[in-house]
Short mmCIF file of C-alpha atoms and ligand atoms in Angstrom, two decimals:
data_model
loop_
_atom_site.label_atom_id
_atom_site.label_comp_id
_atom_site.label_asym_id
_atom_site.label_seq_id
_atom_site.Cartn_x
_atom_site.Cartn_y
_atom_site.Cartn_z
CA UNK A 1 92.25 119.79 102.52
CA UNK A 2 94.21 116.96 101.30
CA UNK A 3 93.30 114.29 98.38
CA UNK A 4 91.91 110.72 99.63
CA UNK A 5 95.34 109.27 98.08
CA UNK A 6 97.75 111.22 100.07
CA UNK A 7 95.04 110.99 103.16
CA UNK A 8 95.43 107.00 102.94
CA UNK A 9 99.27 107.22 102.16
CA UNK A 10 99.60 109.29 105.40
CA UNK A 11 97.61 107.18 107.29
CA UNK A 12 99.06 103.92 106.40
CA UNK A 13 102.82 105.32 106.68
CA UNK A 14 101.54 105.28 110.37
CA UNK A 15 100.48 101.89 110.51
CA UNK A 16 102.38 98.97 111.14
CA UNK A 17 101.93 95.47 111.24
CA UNK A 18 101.16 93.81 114.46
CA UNK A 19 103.12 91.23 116.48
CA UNK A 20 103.29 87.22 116.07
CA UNK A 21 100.42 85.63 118.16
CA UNK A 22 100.40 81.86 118.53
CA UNK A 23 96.45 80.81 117.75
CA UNK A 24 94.26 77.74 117.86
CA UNK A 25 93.61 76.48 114.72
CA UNK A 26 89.97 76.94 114.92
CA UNK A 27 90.73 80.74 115.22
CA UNK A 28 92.67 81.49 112.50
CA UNK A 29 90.24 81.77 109.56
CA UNK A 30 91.08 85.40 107.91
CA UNK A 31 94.68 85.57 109.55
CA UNK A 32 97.55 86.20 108.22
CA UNK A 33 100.59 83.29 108.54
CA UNK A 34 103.12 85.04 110.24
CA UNK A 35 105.95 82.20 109.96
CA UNK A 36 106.25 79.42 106.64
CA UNK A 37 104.85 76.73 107.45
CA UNK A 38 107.33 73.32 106.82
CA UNK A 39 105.97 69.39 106.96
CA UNK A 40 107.22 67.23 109.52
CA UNK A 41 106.28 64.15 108.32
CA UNK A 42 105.15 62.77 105.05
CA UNK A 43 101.79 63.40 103.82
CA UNK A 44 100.38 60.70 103.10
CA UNK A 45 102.73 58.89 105.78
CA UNK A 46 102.16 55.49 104.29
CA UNK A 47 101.18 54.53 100.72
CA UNK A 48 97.74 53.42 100.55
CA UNK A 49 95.04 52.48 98.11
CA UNK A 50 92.79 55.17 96.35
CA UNK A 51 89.95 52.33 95.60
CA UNK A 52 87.87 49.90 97.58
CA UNK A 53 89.26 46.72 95.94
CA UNK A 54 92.14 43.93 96.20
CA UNK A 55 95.78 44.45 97.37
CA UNK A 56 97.54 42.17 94.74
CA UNK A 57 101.12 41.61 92.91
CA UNK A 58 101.01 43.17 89.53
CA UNK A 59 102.02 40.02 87.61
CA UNK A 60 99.03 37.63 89.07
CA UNK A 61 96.96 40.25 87.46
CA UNK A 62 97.92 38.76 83.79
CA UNK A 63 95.38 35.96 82.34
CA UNK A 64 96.16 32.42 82.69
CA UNK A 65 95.77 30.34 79.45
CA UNK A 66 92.85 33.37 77.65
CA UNK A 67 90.98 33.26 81.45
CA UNK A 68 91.48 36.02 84.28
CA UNK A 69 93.45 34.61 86.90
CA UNK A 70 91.29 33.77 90.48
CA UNK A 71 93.74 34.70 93.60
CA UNK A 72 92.76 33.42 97.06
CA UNK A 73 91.65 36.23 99.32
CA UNK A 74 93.44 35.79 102.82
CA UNK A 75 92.14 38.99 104.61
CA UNK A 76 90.90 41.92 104.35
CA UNK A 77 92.34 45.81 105.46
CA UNK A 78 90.17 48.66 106.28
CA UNK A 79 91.15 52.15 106.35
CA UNK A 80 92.89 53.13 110.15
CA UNK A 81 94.14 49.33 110.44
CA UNK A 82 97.74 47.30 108.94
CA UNK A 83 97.36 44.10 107.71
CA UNK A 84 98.53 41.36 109.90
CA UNK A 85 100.02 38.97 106.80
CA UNK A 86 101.72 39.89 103.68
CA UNK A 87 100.40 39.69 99.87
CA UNK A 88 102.17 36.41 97.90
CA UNK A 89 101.57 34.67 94.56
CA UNK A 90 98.57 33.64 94.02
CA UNK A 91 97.10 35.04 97.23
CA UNK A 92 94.87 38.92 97.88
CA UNK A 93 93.31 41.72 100.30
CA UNK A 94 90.94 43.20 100.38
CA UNK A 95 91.57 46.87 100.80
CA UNK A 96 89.73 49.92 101.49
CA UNK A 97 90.14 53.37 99.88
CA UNK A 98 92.98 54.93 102.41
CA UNK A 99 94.22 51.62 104.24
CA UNK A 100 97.90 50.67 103.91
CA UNK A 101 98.70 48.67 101.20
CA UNK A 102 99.82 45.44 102.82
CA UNK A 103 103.38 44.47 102.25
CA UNK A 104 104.22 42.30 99.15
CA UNK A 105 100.93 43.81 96.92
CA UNK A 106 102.77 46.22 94.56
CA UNK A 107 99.02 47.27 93.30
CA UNK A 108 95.62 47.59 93.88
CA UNK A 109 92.75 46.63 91.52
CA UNK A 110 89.12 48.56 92.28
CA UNK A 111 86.60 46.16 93.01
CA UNK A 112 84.40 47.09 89.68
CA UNK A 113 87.00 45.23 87.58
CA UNK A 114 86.87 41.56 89.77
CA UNK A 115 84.41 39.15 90.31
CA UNK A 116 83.62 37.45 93.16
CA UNK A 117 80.75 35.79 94.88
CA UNK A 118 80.31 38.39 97.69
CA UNK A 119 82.43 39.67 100.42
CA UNK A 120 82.66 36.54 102.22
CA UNK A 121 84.09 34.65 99.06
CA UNK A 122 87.45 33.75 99.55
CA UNK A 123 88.24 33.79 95.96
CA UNK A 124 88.33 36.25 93.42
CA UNK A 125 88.68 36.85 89.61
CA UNK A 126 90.97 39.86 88.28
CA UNK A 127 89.16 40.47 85.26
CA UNK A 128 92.09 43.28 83.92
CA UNK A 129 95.81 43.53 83.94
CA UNK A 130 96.78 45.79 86.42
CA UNK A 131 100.42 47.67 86.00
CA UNK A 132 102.26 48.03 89.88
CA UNK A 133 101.40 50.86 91.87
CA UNK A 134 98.30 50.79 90.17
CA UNK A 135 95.39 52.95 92.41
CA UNK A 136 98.34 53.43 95.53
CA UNK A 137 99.09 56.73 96.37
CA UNK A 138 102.73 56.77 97.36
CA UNK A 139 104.17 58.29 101.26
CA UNK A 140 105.12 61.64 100.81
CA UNK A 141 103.07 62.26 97.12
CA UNK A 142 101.39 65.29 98.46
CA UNK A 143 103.64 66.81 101.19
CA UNK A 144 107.36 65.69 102.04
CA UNK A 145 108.49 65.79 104.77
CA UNK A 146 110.72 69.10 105.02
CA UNK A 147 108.93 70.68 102.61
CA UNK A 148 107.84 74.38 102.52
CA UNK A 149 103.99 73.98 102.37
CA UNK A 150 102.60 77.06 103.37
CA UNK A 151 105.01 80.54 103.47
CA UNK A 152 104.67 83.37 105.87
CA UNK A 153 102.14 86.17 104.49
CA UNK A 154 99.77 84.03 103.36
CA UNK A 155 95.74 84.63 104.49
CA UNK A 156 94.84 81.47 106.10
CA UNK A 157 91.21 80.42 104.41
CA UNK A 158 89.43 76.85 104.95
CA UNK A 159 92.15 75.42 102.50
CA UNK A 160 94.52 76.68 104.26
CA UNK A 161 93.23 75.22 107.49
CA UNK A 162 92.73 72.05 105.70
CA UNK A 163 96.51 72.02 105.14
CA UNK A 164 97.32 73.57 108.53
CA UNK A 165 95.19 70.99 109.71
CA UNK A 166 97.20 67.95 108.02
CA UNK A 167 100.30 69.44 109.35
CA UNK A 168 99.33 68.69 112.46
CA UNK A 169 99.49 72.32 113.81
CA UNK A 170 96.86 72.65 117.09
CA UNK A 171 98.25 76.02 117.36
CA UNK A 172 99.46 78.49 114.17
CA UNK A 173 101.74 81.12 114.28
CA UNK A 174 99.81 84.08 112.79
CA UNK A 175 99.87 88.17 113.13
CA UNK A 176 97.67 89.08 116.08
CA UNK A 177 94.56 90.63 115.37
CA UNK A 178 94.21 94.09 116.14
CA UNK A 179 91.99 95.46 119.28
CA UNK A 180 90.12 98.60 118.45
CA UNK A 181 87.78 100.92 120.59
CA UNK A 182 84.93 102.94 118.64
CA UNK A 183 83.71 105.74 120.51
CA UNK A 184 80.61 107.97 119.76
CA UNK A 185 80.44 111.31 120.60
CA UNK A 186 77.45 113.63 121.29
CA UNK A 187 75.26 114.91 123.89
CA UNK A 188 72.21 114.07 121.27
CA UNK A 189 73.80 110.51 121.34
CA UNK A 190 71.67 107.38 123.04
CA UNK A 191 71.48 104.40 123.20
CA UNK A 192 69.89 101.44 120.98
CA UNK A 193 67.57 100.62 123.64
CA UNK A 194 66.57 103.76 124.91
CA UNK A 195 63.25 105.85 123.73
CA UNK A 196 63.53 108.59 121.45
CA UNK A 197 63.17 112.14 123.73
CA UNK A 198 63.43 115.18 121.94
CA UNK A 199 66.45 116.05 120.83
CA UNK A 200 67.64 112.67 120.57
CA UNK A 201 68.71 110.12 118.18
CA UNK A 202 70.10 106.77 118.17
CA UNK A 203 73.49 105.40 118.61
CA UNK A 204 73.77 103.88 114.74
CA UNK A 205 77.64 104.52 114.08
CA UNK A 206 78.91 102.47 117.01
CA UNK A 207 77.13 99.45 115.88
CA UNK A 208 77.84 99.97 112.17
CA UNK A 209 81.15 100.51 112.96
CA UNK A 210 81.63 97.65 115.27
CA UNK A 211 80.19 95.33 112.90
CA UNK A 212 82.43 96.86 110.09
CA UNK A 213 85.75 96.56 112.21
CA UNK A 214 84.97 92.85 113.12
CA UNK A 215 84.25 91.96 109.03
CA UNK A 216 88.06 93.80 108.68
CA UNK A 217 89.03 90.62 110.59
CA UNK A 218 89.41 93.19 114.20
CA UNK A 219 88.27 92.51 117.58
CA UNK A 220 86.29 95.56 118.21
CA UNK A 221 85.28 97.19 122.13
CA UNK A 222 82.28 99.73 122.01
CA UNK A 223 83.19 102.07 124.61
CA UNK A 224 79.64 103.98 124.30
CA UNK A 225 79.33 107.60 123.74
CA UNK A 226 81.41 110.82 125.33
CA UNK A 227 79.48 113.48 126.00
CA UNK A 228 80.48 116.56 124.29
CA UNK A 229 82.84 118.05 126.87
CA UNK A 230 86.54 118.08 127.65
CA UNK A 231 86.14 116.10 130.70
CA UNK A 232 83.98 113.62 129.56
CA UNK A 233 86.38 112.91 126.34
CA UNK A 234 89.50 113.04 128.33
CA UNK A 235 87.71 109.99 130.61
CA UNK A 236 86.77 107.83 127.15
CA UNK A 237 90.56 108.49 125.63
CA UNK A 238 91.98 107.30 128.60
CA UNK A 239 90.18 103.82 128.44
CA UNK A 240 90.62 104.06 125.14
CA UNK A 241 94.33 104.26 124.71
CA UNK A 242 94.76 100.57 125.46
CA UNK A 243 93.82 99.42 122.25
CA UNK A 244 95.64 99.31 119.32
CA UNK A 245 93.73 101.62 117.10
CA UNK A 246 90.46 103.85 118.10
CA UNK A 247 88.14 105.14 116.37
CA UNK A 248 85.76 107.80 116.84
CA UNK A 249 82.88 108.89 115.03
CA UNK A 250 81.58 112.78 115.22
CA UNK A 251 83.04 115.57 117.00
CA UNK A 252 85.08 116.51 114.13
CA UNK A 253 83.73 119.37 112.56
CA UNK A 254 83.80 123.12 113.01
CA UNK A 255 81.27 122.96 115.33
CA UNK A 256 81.69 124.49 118.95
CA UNK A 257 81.31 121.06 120.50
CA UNK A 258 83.33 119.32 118.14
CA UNK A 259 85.92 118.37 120.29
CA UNK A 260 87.95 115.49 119.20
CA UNK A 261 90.65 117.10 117.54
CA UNK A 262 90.91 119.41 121.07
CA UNK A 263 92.28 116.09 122.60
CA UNK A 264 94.33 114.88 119.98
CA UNK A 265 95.96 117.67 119.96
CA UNK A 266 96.43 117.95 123.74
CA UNK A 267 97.14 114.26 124.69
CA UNK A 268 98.76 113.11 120.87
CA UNK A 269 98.91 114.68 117.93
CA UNK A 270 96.87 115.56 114.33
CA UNK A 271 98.55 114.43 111.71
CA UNK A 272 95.75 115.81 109.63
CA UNK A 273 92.29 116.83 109.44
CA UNK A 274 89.70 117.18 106.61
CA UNK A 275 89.68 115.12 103.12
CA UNK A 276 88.45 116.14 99.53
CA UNK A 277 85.67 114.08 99.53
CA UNK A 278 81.91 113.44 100.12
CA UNK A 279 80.10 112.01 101.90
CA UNK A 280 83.40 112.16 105.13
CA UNK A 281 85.65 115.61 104.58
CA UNK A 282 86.02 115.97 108.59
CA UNK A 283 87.96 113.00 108.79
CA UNK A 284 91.18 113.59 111.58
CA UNK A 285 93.85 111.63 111.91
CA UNK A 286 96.61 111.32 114.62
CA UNK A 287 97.58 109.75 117.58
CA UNK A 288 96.92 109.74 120.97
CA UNK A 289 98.23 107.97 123.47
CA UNK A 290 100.73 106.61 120.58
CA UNK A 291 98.02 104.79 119.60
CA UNK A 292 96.72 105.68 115.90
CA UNK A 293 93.39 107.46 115.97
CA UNK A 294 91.12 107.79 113.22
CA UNK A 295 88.58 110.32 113.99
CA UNK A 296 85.53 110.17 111.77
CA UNK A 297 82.40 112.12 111.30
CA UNK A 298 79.61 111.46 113.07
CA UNK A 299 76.75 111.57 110.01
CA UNK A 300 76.46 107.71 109.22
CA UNK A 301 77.13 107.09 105.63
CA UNK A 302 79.89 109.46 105.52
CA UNK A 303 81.32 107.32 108.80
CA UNK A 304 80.31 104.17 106.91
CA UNK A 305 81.80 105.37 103.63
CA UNK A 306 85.22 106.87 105.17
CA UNK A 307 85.72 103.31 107.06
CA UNK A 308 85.73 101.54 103.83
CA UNK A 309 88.48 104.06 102.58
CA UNK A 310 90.60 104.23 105.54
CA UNK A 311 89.49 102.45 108.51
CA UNK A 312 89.89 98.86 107.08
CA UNK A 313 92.70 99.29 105.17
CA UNK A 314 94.41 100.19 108.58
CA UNK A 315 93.33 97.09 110.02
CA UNK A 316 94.10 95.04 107.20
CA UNK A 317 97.78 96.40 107.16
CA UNK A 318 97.91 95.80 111.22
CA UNK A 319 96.57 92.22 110.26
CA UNK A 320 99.50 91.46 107.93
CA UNK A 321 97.61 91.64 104.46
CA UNK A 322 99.66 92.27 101.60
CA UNK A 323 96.74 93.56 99.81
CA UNK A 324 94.74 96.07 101.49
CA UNK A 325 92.73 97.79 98.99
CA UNK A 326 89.38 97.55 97.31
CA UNK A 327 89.29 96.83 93.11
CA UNK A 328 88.16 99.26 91.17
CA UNK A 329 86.42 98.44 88.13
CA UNK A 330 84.67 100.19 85.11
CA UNK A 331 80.53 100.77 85.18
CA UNK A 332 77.95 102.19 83.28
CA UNK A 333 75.76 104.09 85.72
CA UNK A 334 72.80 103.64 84.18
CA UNK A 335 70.88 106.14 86.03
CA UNK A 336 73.59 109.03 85.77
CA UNK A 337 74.90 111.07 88.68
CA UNK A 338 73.01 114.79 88.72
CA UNK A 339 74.67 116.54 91.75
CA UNK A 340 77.55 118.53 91.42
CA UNK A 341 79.96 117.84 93.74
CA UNK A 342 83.85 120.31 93.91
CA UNK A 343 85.00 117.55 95.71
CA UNK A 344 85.42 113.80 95.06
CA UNK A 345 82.24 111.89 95.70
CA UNK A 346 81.41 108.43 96.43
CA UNK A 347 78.57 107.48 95.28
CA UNK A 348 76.04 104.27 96.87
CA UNK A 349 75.57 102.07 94.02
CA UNK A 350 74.37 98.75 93.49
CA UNK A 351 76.45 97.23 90.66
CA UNK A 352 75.17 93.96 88.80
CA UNK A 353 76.96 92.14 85.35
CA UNK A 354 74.55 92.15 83.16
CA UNK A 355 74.83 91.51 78.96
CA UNK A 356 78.97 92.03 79.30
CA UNK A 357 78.67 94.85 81.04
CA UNK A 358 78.57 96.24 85.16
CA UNK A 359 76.01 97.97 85.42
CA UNK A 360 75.71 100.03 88.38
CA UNK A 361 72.26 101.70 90.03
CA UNK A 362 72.92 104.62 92.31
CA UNK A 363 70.53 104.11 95.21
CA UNK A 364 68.90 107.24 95.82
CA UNK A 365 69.34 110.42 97.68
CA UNK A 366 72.97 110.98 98.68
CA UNK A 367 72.93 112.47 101.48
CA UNK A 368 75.29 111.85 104.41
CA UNK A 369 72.47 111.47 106.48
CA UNK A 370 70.39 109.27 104.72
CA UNK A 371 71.25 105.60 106.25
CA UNK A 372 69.15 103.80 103.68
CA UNK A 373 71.46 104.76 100.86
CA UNK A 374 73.91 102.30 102.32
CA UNK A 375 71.52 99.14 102.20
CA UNK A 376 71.93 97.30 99.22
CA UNK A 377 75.20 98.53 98.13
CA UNK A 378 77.93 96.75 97.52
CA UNK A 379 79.83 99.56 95.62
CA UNK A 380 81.40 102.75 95.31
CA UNK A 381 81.23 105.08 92.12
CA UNK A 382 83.32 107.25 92.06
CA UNK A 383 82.79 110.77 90.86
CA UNK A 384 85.83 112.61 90.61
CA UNK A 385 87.07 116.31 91.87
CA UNK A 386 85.75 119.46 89.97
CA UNK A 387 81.85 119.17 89.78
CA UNK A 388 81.23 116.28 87.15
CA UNK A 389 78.38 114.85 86.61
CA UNK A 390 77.55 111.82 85.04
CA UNK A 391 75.08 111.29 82.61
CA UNK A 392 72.63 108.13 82.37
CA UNK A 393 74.14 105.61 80.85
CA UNK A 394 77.84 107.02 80.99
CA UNK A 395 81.29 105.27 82.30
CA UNK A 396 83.09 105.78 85.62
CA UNK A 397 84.83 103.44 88.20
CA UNK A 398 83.48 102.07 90.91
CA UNK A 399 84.66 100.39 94.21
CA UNK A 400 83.50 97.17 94.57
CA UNK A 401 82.95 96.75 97.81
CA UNK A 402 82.25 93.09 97.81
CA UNK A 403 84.91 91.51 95.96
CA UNK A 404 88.56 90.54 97.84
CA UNK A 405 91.48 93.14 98.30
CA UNK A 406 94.14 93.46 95.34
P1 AMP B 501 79.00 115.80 114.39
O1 AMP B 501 80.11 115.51 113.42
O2 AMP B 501 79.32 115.39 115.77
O3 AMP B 501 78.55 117.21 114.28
O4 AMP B 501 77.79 114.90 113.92
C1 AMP B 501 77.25 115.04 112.63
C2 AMP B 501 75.89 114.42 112.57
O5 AMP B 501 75.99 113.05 112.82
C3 AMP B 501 74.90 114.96 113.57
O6 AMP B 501 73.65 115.09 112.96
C4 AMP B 501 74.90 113.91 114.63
O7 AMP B 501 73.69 113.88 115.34
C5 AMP B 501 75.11 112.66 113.85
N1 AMP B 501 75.74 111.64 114.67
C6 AMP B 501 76.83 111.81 115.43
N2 AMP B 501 77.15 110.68 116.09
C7 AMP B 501 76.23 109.77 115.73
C8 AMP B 501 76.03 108.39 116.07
N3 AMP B 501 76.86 107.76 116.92
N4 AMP B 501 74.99 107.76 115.49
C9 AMP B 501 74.18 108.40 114.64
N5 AMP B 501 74.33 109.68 114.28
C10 AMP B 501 75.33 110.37 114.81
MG1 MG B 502 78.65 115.88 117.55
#
């Protein structure tokens, strides 16, 4: 049995990252820029006024004789139009906030500081001195063109689509995401919309899982459920093998019909098999197909819990990420840990700041097969090898399974 460290380390040495993909801009929200991304133009392209107001020269802005100076307004220039005349002596625009400032104005006062008898008036009073370049944002003051705006590696959020966006880039160069199959396994196995018989349960791990790869920022495909037999496993790996990761859940254990690892060995290879940890130890990994397989047991929470660990740091490294790993942080767990575990445990927890402190709440019995211990956790503590238990109120670290990758 190996450690969850050198379990991830040998997993990950496996992984690599995916190939360039060009994608529509709408698309690309959780991607990872595969090339920098460099201006082509100017951003702004023109200078333009930051202010609804008047398009002036600087030095008609000064009083005449103790009185503000009153300029004759010869147009007007909204925002997505050029003026048709230029600014002189004596003379004004109007301007809106992001129109071009009209040539000859060397500034723009906001309308708050003149005085005029309402739009139509074609005078106007400067009631304040205005320096040049006063409220106009120059060409190029946020991007030039040429520039390095956005370099390759970066996670593309709605910033960065903002920017993308400005750049004028209908398509983005990004690392593809990954395609991965999730297979059940087991002849108790059925479907979400079928009734309970006995002998039967539900199909949870498939959808948990499938909801869990897409949140990695995967495309998943839910290839249903193999029975337990050679045959029908062999049929599911072979429509499986055209993705670029699968993963499986049950049919890992010592059980006589656990017969995953059976197929990875005879079609791939086990790289290895069984963690020390809880809830998850039957957790295989290998390839088949030379495409990575993550085999991992079929009780829910310990296939919810071991794709936190593993399964979306894989994807995360196929996407790109430079960061692929949950923080850790310090909690009190204010209702203790009781049951002794040999082997490293993960523990449910809700974990709240409260008074200076995260605080964290187990929630409730443990057990790998108890699916409600998963709702309302958004963390991990983690109990450590060699039977520890923690008491109410003491220290560990958790995983926080809700706050960004470091
Ligand atoms: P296994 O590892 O195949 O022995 O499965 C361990 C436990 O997980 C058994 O109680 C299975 O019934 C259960 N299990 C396996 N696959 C699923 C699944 N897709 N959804 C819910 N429970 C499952
Ligand atoms: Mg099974």
């Amino acid at each position: 049995m190996i450690s969850v460290e050198e379990a991830l380390a040998r997993i990950l040495a496996e992984i690599t990252q995916l190939p360039l993909a060009q994608v529509p801009l709408a698309d690309t929200l959780g991607l990872v820029l595969a090339e920098d991304s460099v201006a082509q133009e100017d951003m702004p392209p023109f200078a333009n006024s930051a202010m609804d107001g008047f398009a002036l020269l600087s030095r008609d802005s000064q009083p005449r004789d103790g009185q503000p100076p009153r300029l004759q307004v010869i147009g007007s220039v909204a925002a997505g139009y050029v003026a048709e005349q230029d600014v002189r002596e004596g003379t004004t625009m109007r301007i809106m906030t992001g129109a071009p400032v009209p040539p000859g104005a060397d500034t723009v006062i906001q309308v708050e500081l003149t005085r005029s008898e309402g739009p139509a008036s074609d005078t106007v009073e400067i009631l304040e001195t205005v320096p040049p370049g006063n409220n106009i944002r120059p060409a190029g003051e946020d991007m030039q063109r040429g520039q390095t705006i956005l370099t390759r590696g970066t996670e593309i959020g709605p910033w960065e689509i903002g920017v993308l966006a400005t750049l004028g880039m209908a398509t983005v160069p990004t690392i593809r995401r990954p395609h991965v199959a999730i297979l059940g396994t087991g002849d108790e196995v059925i479907d979400v919309d079928q009734p309970l018989r006995p002998g039967k349960i539900r199909n949870s791990n498939s959808y948990l899982l499938e909801a869990a790869v897409q949140k990695a920022g995967a495309v998943p495909h839910r290839l249903g459920i193999a029975h337990d037999t050679v045959e029908s496993l062999r049929e599911k790996f072979s429509e499986a093998v055209q993705y670029d990761l699968i993963i499986t859940s049950g049919g890992v254990s010592v059980g006589d019909f656990d017969l995953v690892k059976n197929i990875m060995a005879e079609q791939g290879q086990i790289n290895f098999w069984r963690i020390n940890m809880r809830p998850g130890k039957p957790v295989a990994f290998g390839h088949i197909g030379g495409v990575p397989l993550l085999g991992l047991p079929g009780n829910p929470v310990s296939a919810a819990v071991t794709f936190e660990l593993f399964g979306r740091p894989v994807i995360r490294k196929m996407l790109g990420h430079a960061r692929l790993l949950r923080p850790q942080v310090e909690v009190i767990v204010e209702d203790g840990v009781s049951d002794r575990a040999m082997r490293r445990h993960y523990v449910r927890a809700r974990v709240a700041w409260r008074d200076g402190h995260f605080i964290a709440h187990t929630t409730g019995n443990q057990g790998s097969n108890i699916t409600t211990s998963l709702l309302g956790a958004n963390a991990f503590v983690i109990v450590p090898e060699g039977g520890i238990t923690i008491a109410p109120g003491g220290t560990a670290q958790a995983m926080m399974l809700d706050w960004p990758e470091v």
